[in-house]
Amino acid sequence: MSAVSIGQAVVLGIVEGVTEFLPVSSTGHLKITEGLMGIPVDDTSVVAFTAVIQVGAIAAVLVYFFKDIVRIVSAWGRGIANREERYHHDYKFAWWVIYATLPIVAVGLAAKPLIEGPLASLWVVAGSLIVGSGLMWAADQMGRHKRGEDDTGLKDAMLVGCSQILALLFPGFSRSGATMSTALILDLDRVAATRLSFFLGIPALTGAGLYELKYAVGAGAVGAVPLVVGTAVSFVVAYASIAWLLKFVAKHSFNAFVLYRLVIGALLFGLLATGVLTA
């Protein structure tokens, strides 16, 4: 039997779509939801399933930022063909996204046994939710929010890109939370930090989803139908989530997310300590 039913795939797709780009940890919420539904969180096919349905959320980014992506990719193509075009910010930005993705790819391949084994524990998720909240709060307080997207450079992209490793190794930390927090520390404003997080997530999450696809649909694994359903649901929900988040960060701090993460982390510790959930 499939490790994930169609009904469960719908629920997980909703959770993925809502949380992928909010700084609250989609991986952490997926693992909590899986635990509550009795799905083994450390099963290889289940880990692969959660990576694959992220592609639906990334597809939502591609659609939402289609004009921006076309502009950046076009500038990159022109720069490859014409040296004079290589001074354009969009050309440089395309390379920065590529460079900033390499560290998480290297760590992801090297640490795969740990990521799918000991680090998949819900205890790690609970601790990471709380620790990540502290980083997010501090970053929002110390950041001067004075730099826009056009002010970013290679150093910014590399530091923000490398911060994705925290979420890769410690589910619950949140890829969005880590990247946004790092960008805020570098004095980017909240909208620029959020958009940079989106763009850096495209190659990292797409690559992870495609790499894990074979594990999710292999013999005795999740199966194609739940994968398609979960991915489609995550796309629709993520699109709405992106639109809401960009409007929210333009006028509000990240304090609401910090408080939410603390509550969820504390609740998860309680559920694990009382035996309601197993790690």
Short mmCIF file of C-alpha atoms in Angstrom, two decimals:
data_model
loop_
_atom_site.label_atom_id
_atom_site.label_comp_id
_atom_site.label_asym_id
_atom_site.label_seq_id
_atom_site.Cartn_x
_atom_site.Cartn_y
_atom_site.Cartn_z
CA MET A 1 0.00 0.00 0.00
CA SER A 2 1.04 3.58 -0.61
CA ALA A 3 2.66 5.27 2.39
CA VAL A 4 0.44 8.32 1.75
CA SER A 5 -3.25 8.16 0.76
CA ILE A 6 -4.90 10.62 -1.61
CA GLY A 7 -6.74 12.29 1.27
CA GLN A 8 -3.50 12.65 3.21
CA ALA A 9 -1.83 14.02 0.08
CA VAL A 10 -4.46 16.78 -0.10
CA VAL A 11 -3.85 17.74 3.53
CA LEU A 12 -0.06 17.71 3.09
CA GLY A 13 -0.37 19.72 -0.11
CA ILE A 14 -2.33 22.39 1.75
CA VAL A 15 0.23 22.47 4.56
CA GLU A 16 3.09 22.69 2.06
CA GLY A 17 1.43 25.47 0.07
CA VAL A 18 0.66 27.57 3.13
CA THR A 19 4.01 27.18 4.87
CA GLU A 20 6.66 26.85 2.15
CA PHE A 21 7.33 30.56 1.83
CA LEU A 22 6.18 31.73 5.25
CA PRO A 23 9.09 31.80 7.73
CA VAL A 24 7.53 29.06 9.87
CA SER A 25 9.17 25.91 8.39
CA SER A 26 7.23 23.91 5.83
CA THR A 27 9.32 20.81 6.58
CA GLY A 28 8.57 21.11 10.28
CA HIS A 29 4.84 21.52 9.69
CA LEU A 30 4.78 18.63 7.23
CA LYS A 31 6.54 16.35 9.72
CA ILE A 32 4.16 17.38 12.50
CA THR A 33 1.16 16.77 10.23
CA GLU A 34 2.54 13.42 9.12
CA GLY A 35 3.07 12.43 12.73
CA LEU A 36 -0.50 13.37 13.66
CA MET A 37 -1.83 11.32 10.72
CA GLY A 38 0.30 8.30 11.65
CA ILE A 39 2.60 8.58 8.63
CA PRO A 40 6.20 7.51 9.38
CA VAL A 41 8.20 10.74 9.11
CA ASP A 42 11.54 8.96 8.57
CA ASP A 43 10.29 6.64 5.79
CA THR A 44 12.45 7.25 2.69
CA SER A 45 9.45 7.49 0.36
CA VAL A 46 7.67 9.92 2.71
CA VAL A 47 10.76 12.15 2.93
CA ALA A 48 10.90 12.04 -0.87
CA PHE A 49 7.18 12.87 -1.12
CA THR A 50 7.59 16.05 0.93
CA ALA A 51 10.49 17.11 -1.32
CA VAL A 52 8.54 16.43 -4.51
CA ILE A 53 5.38 18.34 -3.57
CA GLN A 54 7.60 21.38 -2.94
CA VAL A 55 7.88 21.57 -6.72
CA GLY A 56 4.22 22.62 -6.77
CA ALA A 57 5.05 25.55 -4.52
CA ILE A 58 8.05 26.45 -6.70
CA ALA A 59 5.80 26.34 -9.77
CA ALA A 60 3.66 28.94 -8.02
CA VAL A 61 6.75 31.16 -7.68
CA LEU A 62 7.53 30.71 -11.38
CA VAL A 63 4.00 31.77 -12.32
CA TYR A 64 3.77 34.64 -9.83
CA PHE A 65 7.17 36.10 -10.75
CA PHE A 66 7.01 35.08 -14.42
CA LYS A 67 7.83 38.55 -15.79
CA ASP A 68 10.74 39.00 -13.37
CA ILE A 69 12.13 35.56 -14.16
CA VAL A 70 11.85 36.11 -17.91
CA ARG A 71 13.65 39.44 -17.50
CA ILE A 72 16.47 37.91 -15.46
CA VAL A 73 16.90 34.84 -17.65
CA SER A 74 16.83 36.99 -20.80
CA ALA A 75 19.50 39.27 -19.37
CA TRP A 76 21.59 36.22 -18.49
CA GLY A 77 21.26 34.88 -22.04
CA ARG A 78 22.20 38.22 -23.56
CA GLY A 79 25.18 38.46 -21.27
CA ILE A 80 26.40 35.01 -22.28
CA ALA A 81 26.30 36.08 -25.92
CA ASN A 82 27.43 39.68 -25.58
CA ARG A 83 30.18 40.91 -23.23
CA GLU A 84 28.72 44.42 -23.08
CA GLU A 85 25.51 43.07 -21.51
CA ARG A 86 27.39 41.57 -18.57
CA TYR A 87 27.31 44.80 -16.58
CA HIS A 88 23.54 44.60 -16.26
CA HIS A 89 22.34 43.85 -12.71
CA ASP A 90 19.93 41.14 -13.89
CA TYR A 91 22.77 39.26 -15.64
CA LYS A 92 24.86 39.35 -12.49
CA PHE A 93 21.87 38.40 -10.33
CA ALA A 94 21.27 35.25 -12.40
CA TRP A 95 24.84 34.11 -11.77
CA TRP A 96 24.56 34.98 -8.09
CA VAL A 97 21.54 32.69 -7.74
CA ILE A 98 23.49 29.88 -9.43
CA TYR A 99 26.57 30.40 -7.24
CA ALA A 100 24.49 30.69 -4.06
CA THR A 101 22.80 27.36 -4.78
CA LEU A 102 26.02 25.34 -4.99
CA PRO A 103 26.70 25.16 -1.20
CA ILE A 104 23.28 23.70 -0.34
CA VAL A 105 23.60 21.17 -3.18
CA ALA A 106 26.98 20.00 -1.88
CA VAL A 107 25.79 19.74 1.73
CA GLY A 108 22.52 18.09 0.71
CA LEU A 109 24.31 15.31 -1.16
CA ALA A 110 26.99 14.81 1.50
CA ALA A 111 24.63 14.85 4.49
CA LYS A 112 21.70 12.94 2.95
CA PRO A 113 21.91 10.00 5.44
CA LEU A 114 21.79 12.41 8.39
CA ILE A 115 19.00 14.51 6.90
CA GLU A 116 16.82 11.46 6.32
CA GLY A 117 17.87 9.77 9.57
CA PRO A 118 18.68 11.34 12.97
CA LEU A 119 17.94 14.91 11.86
CA ALA A 120 14.42 13.94 10.73
CA SER A 121 13.36 13.63 14.39
CA LEU A 122 10.47 15.77 15.62
CA TRP A 123 12.64 16.71 18.62
CA VAL A 124 14.96 18.43 16.14
CA VAL A 125 11.97 20.15 14.55
CA ALA A 126 10.74 21.47 17.90
CA GLY A 127 14.15 22.78 18.92
CA SER A 128 14.78 24.34 15.50
CA LEU A 129 11.44 26.14 15.54
CA ILE A 130 12.34 27.85 18.79
CA VAL A 131 16.00 28.58 18.01
CA GLY A 132 15.06 29.89 14.56
CA SER A 133 12.53 32.21 16.20
CA GLY A 134 15.30 33.82 18.21
CA LEU A 135 17.37 34.42 15.08
CA MET A 136 14.40 35.87 13.22
CA TRP A 137 13.51 38.24 16.06
CA ALA A 138 17.12 39.43 16.44
CA ALA A 139 17.50 39.92 12.68
CA ASP A 140 14.34 41.99 12.45
CA GLN A 141 15.48 44.17 15.36
CA MET A 142 19.06 44.75 14.21
CA GLY A 143 18.34 45.12 10.50
CA ARG A 144 18.15 48.72 9.27
CA HIS A 145 15.90 47.82 6.27
CA LYS A 146 17.61 50.45 4.11
CA ARG A 147 18.65 48.41 1.05
CA GLY A 148 16.39 47.38 -1.82
CA GLU A 149 16.61 44.52 -4.30
CA ASP A 150 18.74 46.53 -6.74
CA ASP A 151 21.33 47.07 -3.97
CA THR A 152 22.09 43.36 -3.57
CA GLY A 153 25.47 41.92 -4.54
CA LEU A 154 27.30 38.62 -4.77
CA LYS A 155 28.19 38.69 -1.06
CA ASP A 156 24.53 39.11 -0.13
CA ALA A 157 23.44 36.26 -2.39
CA MET A 158 26.14 33.88 -1.12
CA LEU A 159 25.45 34.56 2.55
CA VAL A 160 21.69 34.26 2.12
CA GLY A 161 22.11 31.17 -0.08
CA CYS A 162 24.38 29.47 2.46
CA SER A 163 21.85 30.14 5.22
CA GLN A 164 19.53 27.65 3.49
CA ILE A 165 21.82 24.92 4.84
CA LEU A 166 20.47 25.58 8.35
CA ALA A 167 16.98 24.57 7.25
CA LEU A 168 18.33 21.60 5.29
CA LEU A 169 20.13 20.16 8.32
CA PHE A 170 17.63 21.24 10.97
CA PRO A 171 14.02 20.81 9.81
CA GLY A 172 11.96 23.34 11.69
CA PHE A 173 14.50 26.12 11.23
CA SER A 174 12.74 27.19 8.01
CA ARG A 175 14.47 27.92 4.72
CA SER A 176 12.43 31.09 4.32
CA GLY A 177 13.12 32.09 7.92
CA ALA A 178 16.86 31.53 7.59
CA THR A 179 17.18 33.36 4.27
CA MET A 180 14.96 36.29 5.27
CA SER A 181 16.74 36.66 8.61
CA THR A 182 20.16 36.68 6.96
CA ALA A 183 18.98 39.23 4.40
CA LEU A 184 17.63 41.47 7.18
CA ILE A 185 20.96 41.27 9.03
CA LEU A 186 22.54 42.48 5.78
CA ASP A 187 20.20 45.51 5.99
CA LEU A 188 17.87 44.58 3.13
CA ASP A 189 14.31 45.77 3.59
CA ARG A 190 11.63 43.15 4.29
CA VAL A 191 10.22 43.05 0.76
CA ALA A 192 13.69 42.71 -0.81
CA ALA A 193 14.59 40.01 1.73
CA THR A 194 11.40 38.11 0.92
CA ARG A 195 11.85 38.33 -2.85
CA LEU A 196 15.49 37.23 -2.61
CA SER A 197 14.35 34.24 -0.55
CA PHE A 198 11.85 33.34 -3.28
CA PHE A 199 14.39 33.51 -6.10
CA LEU A 200 17.04 31.52 -4.22
CA GLY A 201 14.46 28.85 -3.43
CA ILE A 202 13.68 28.13 -7.09
CA PRO A 203 16.80 26.09 -8.04
CA ALA A 204 17.32 24.57 -4.59
CA LEU A 205 13.79 23.26 -4.09
CA THR A 206 13.28 22.26 -7.73
CA GLY A 207 16.52 20.29 -7.72
CA ALA A 208 15.61 18.57 -4.46
CA GLY A 209 12.19 17.62 -5.77
CA LEU A 210 13.49 16.18 -9.03
CA TYR A 211 16.28 14.32 -7.23
CA GLU A 212 13.85 12.71 -4.76
CA LEU A 213 11.22 11.85 -7.38
CA LYS A 214 12.59 8.35 -7.98
CA TYR A 215 12.38 7.54 -4.27
CA ALA A 216 8.79 8.75 -4.01
CA VAL A 217 7.39 6.73 -6.93
CA GLY A 218 9.53 3.61 -6.62
CA ALA A 219 8.17 0.16 -5.79
CA GLY A 220 6.24 0.17 -2.52
CA ALA A 221 6.60 3.93 -2.18
CA VAL A 222 4.04 6.73 -2.26
CA GLY A 223 2.80 6.29 -5.82
CA ALA A 224 2.09 8.66 -8.68
CA VAL A 225 -1.50 9.69 -7.88
CA PRO A 226 -0.88 11.03 -4.33
CA LEU A 227 2.22 12.81 -5.66
CA VAL A 228 0.27 14.54 -8.42
CA VAL A 229 -2.56 15.47 -6.06
CA GLY A 230 -0.22 16.81 -3.35
CA THR A 231 1.83 18.79 -5.87
CA ALA A 232 -1.24 20.33 -7.54
CA VAL A 233 -2.78 21.35 -4.22
CA SER A 234 0.49 22.86 -3.02
CA PHE A 235 0.69 24.94 -6.24
CA VAL A 236 -2.74 26.51 -5.81
CA VAL A 237 -2.34 27.22 -2.10
CA ALA A 238 1.26 28.48 -2.45
CA TYR A 239 0.26 31.02 -5.09
CA ALA A 240 -2.23 32.60 -2.70
CA SER A 241 0.32 32.42 0.12
CA ILE A 242 2.96 34.29 -1.92
CA ALA A 243 0.57 37.11 -2.77
CA TRP A 244 -0.46 37.48 0.87
CA LEU A 245 3.10 37.38 2.25
CA LEU A 246 4.43 40.12 -0.03
CA LYS A 247 1.59 42.42 1.02
CA PHE A 248 2.07 41.55 4.69
CA VAL A 249 5.84 42.17 4.90
CA ALA A 250 5.45 45.55 3.18
CA LYS A 251 3.66 46.89 6.28
CA HIS A 252 4.47 44.55 9.18
CA SER A 253 7.42 43.13 11.09
CA PHE A 254 8.09 39.39 11.45
CA ASN A 255 7.02 39.38 15.12
CA ALA A 256 3.78 37.52 14.40
CA PHE A 257 5.75 34.68 12.81
CA VAL A 258 8.21 34.64 15.72
CA LEU A 259 5.38 34.26 18.25
CA TYR A 260 3.66 31.58 16.16
CA ARG A 261 6.88 29.55 15.87
CA LEU A 262 7.46 29.73 19.64
CA VAL A 263 3.93 28.48 20.33
CA ILE A 264 4.18 25.62 17.81
CA GLY A 265 7.64 24.63 19.05
CA ALA A 266 6.49 24.57 22.68
CA LEU A 267 3.34 22.64 21.74
CA LEU A 268 5.39 20.08 19.83
CA PHE A 269 7.73 19.60 22.79
CA GLY A 270 4.66 18.97 24.94
CA LEU A 271 3.16 16.45 22.52
CA LEU A 272 6.44 14.56 22.31
CA ALA A 273 7.04 14.62 26.07
CA THR A 274 3.55 13.27 26.80
CA GLY A 275 3.78 10.57 24.16
CA VAL A 276 0.97 11.92 21.98
CA LEU A 277 3.51 12.06 19.15
CA THR A 278 6.58 9.90 18.65
CA ALA A 279 9.78 11.46 17.41
#
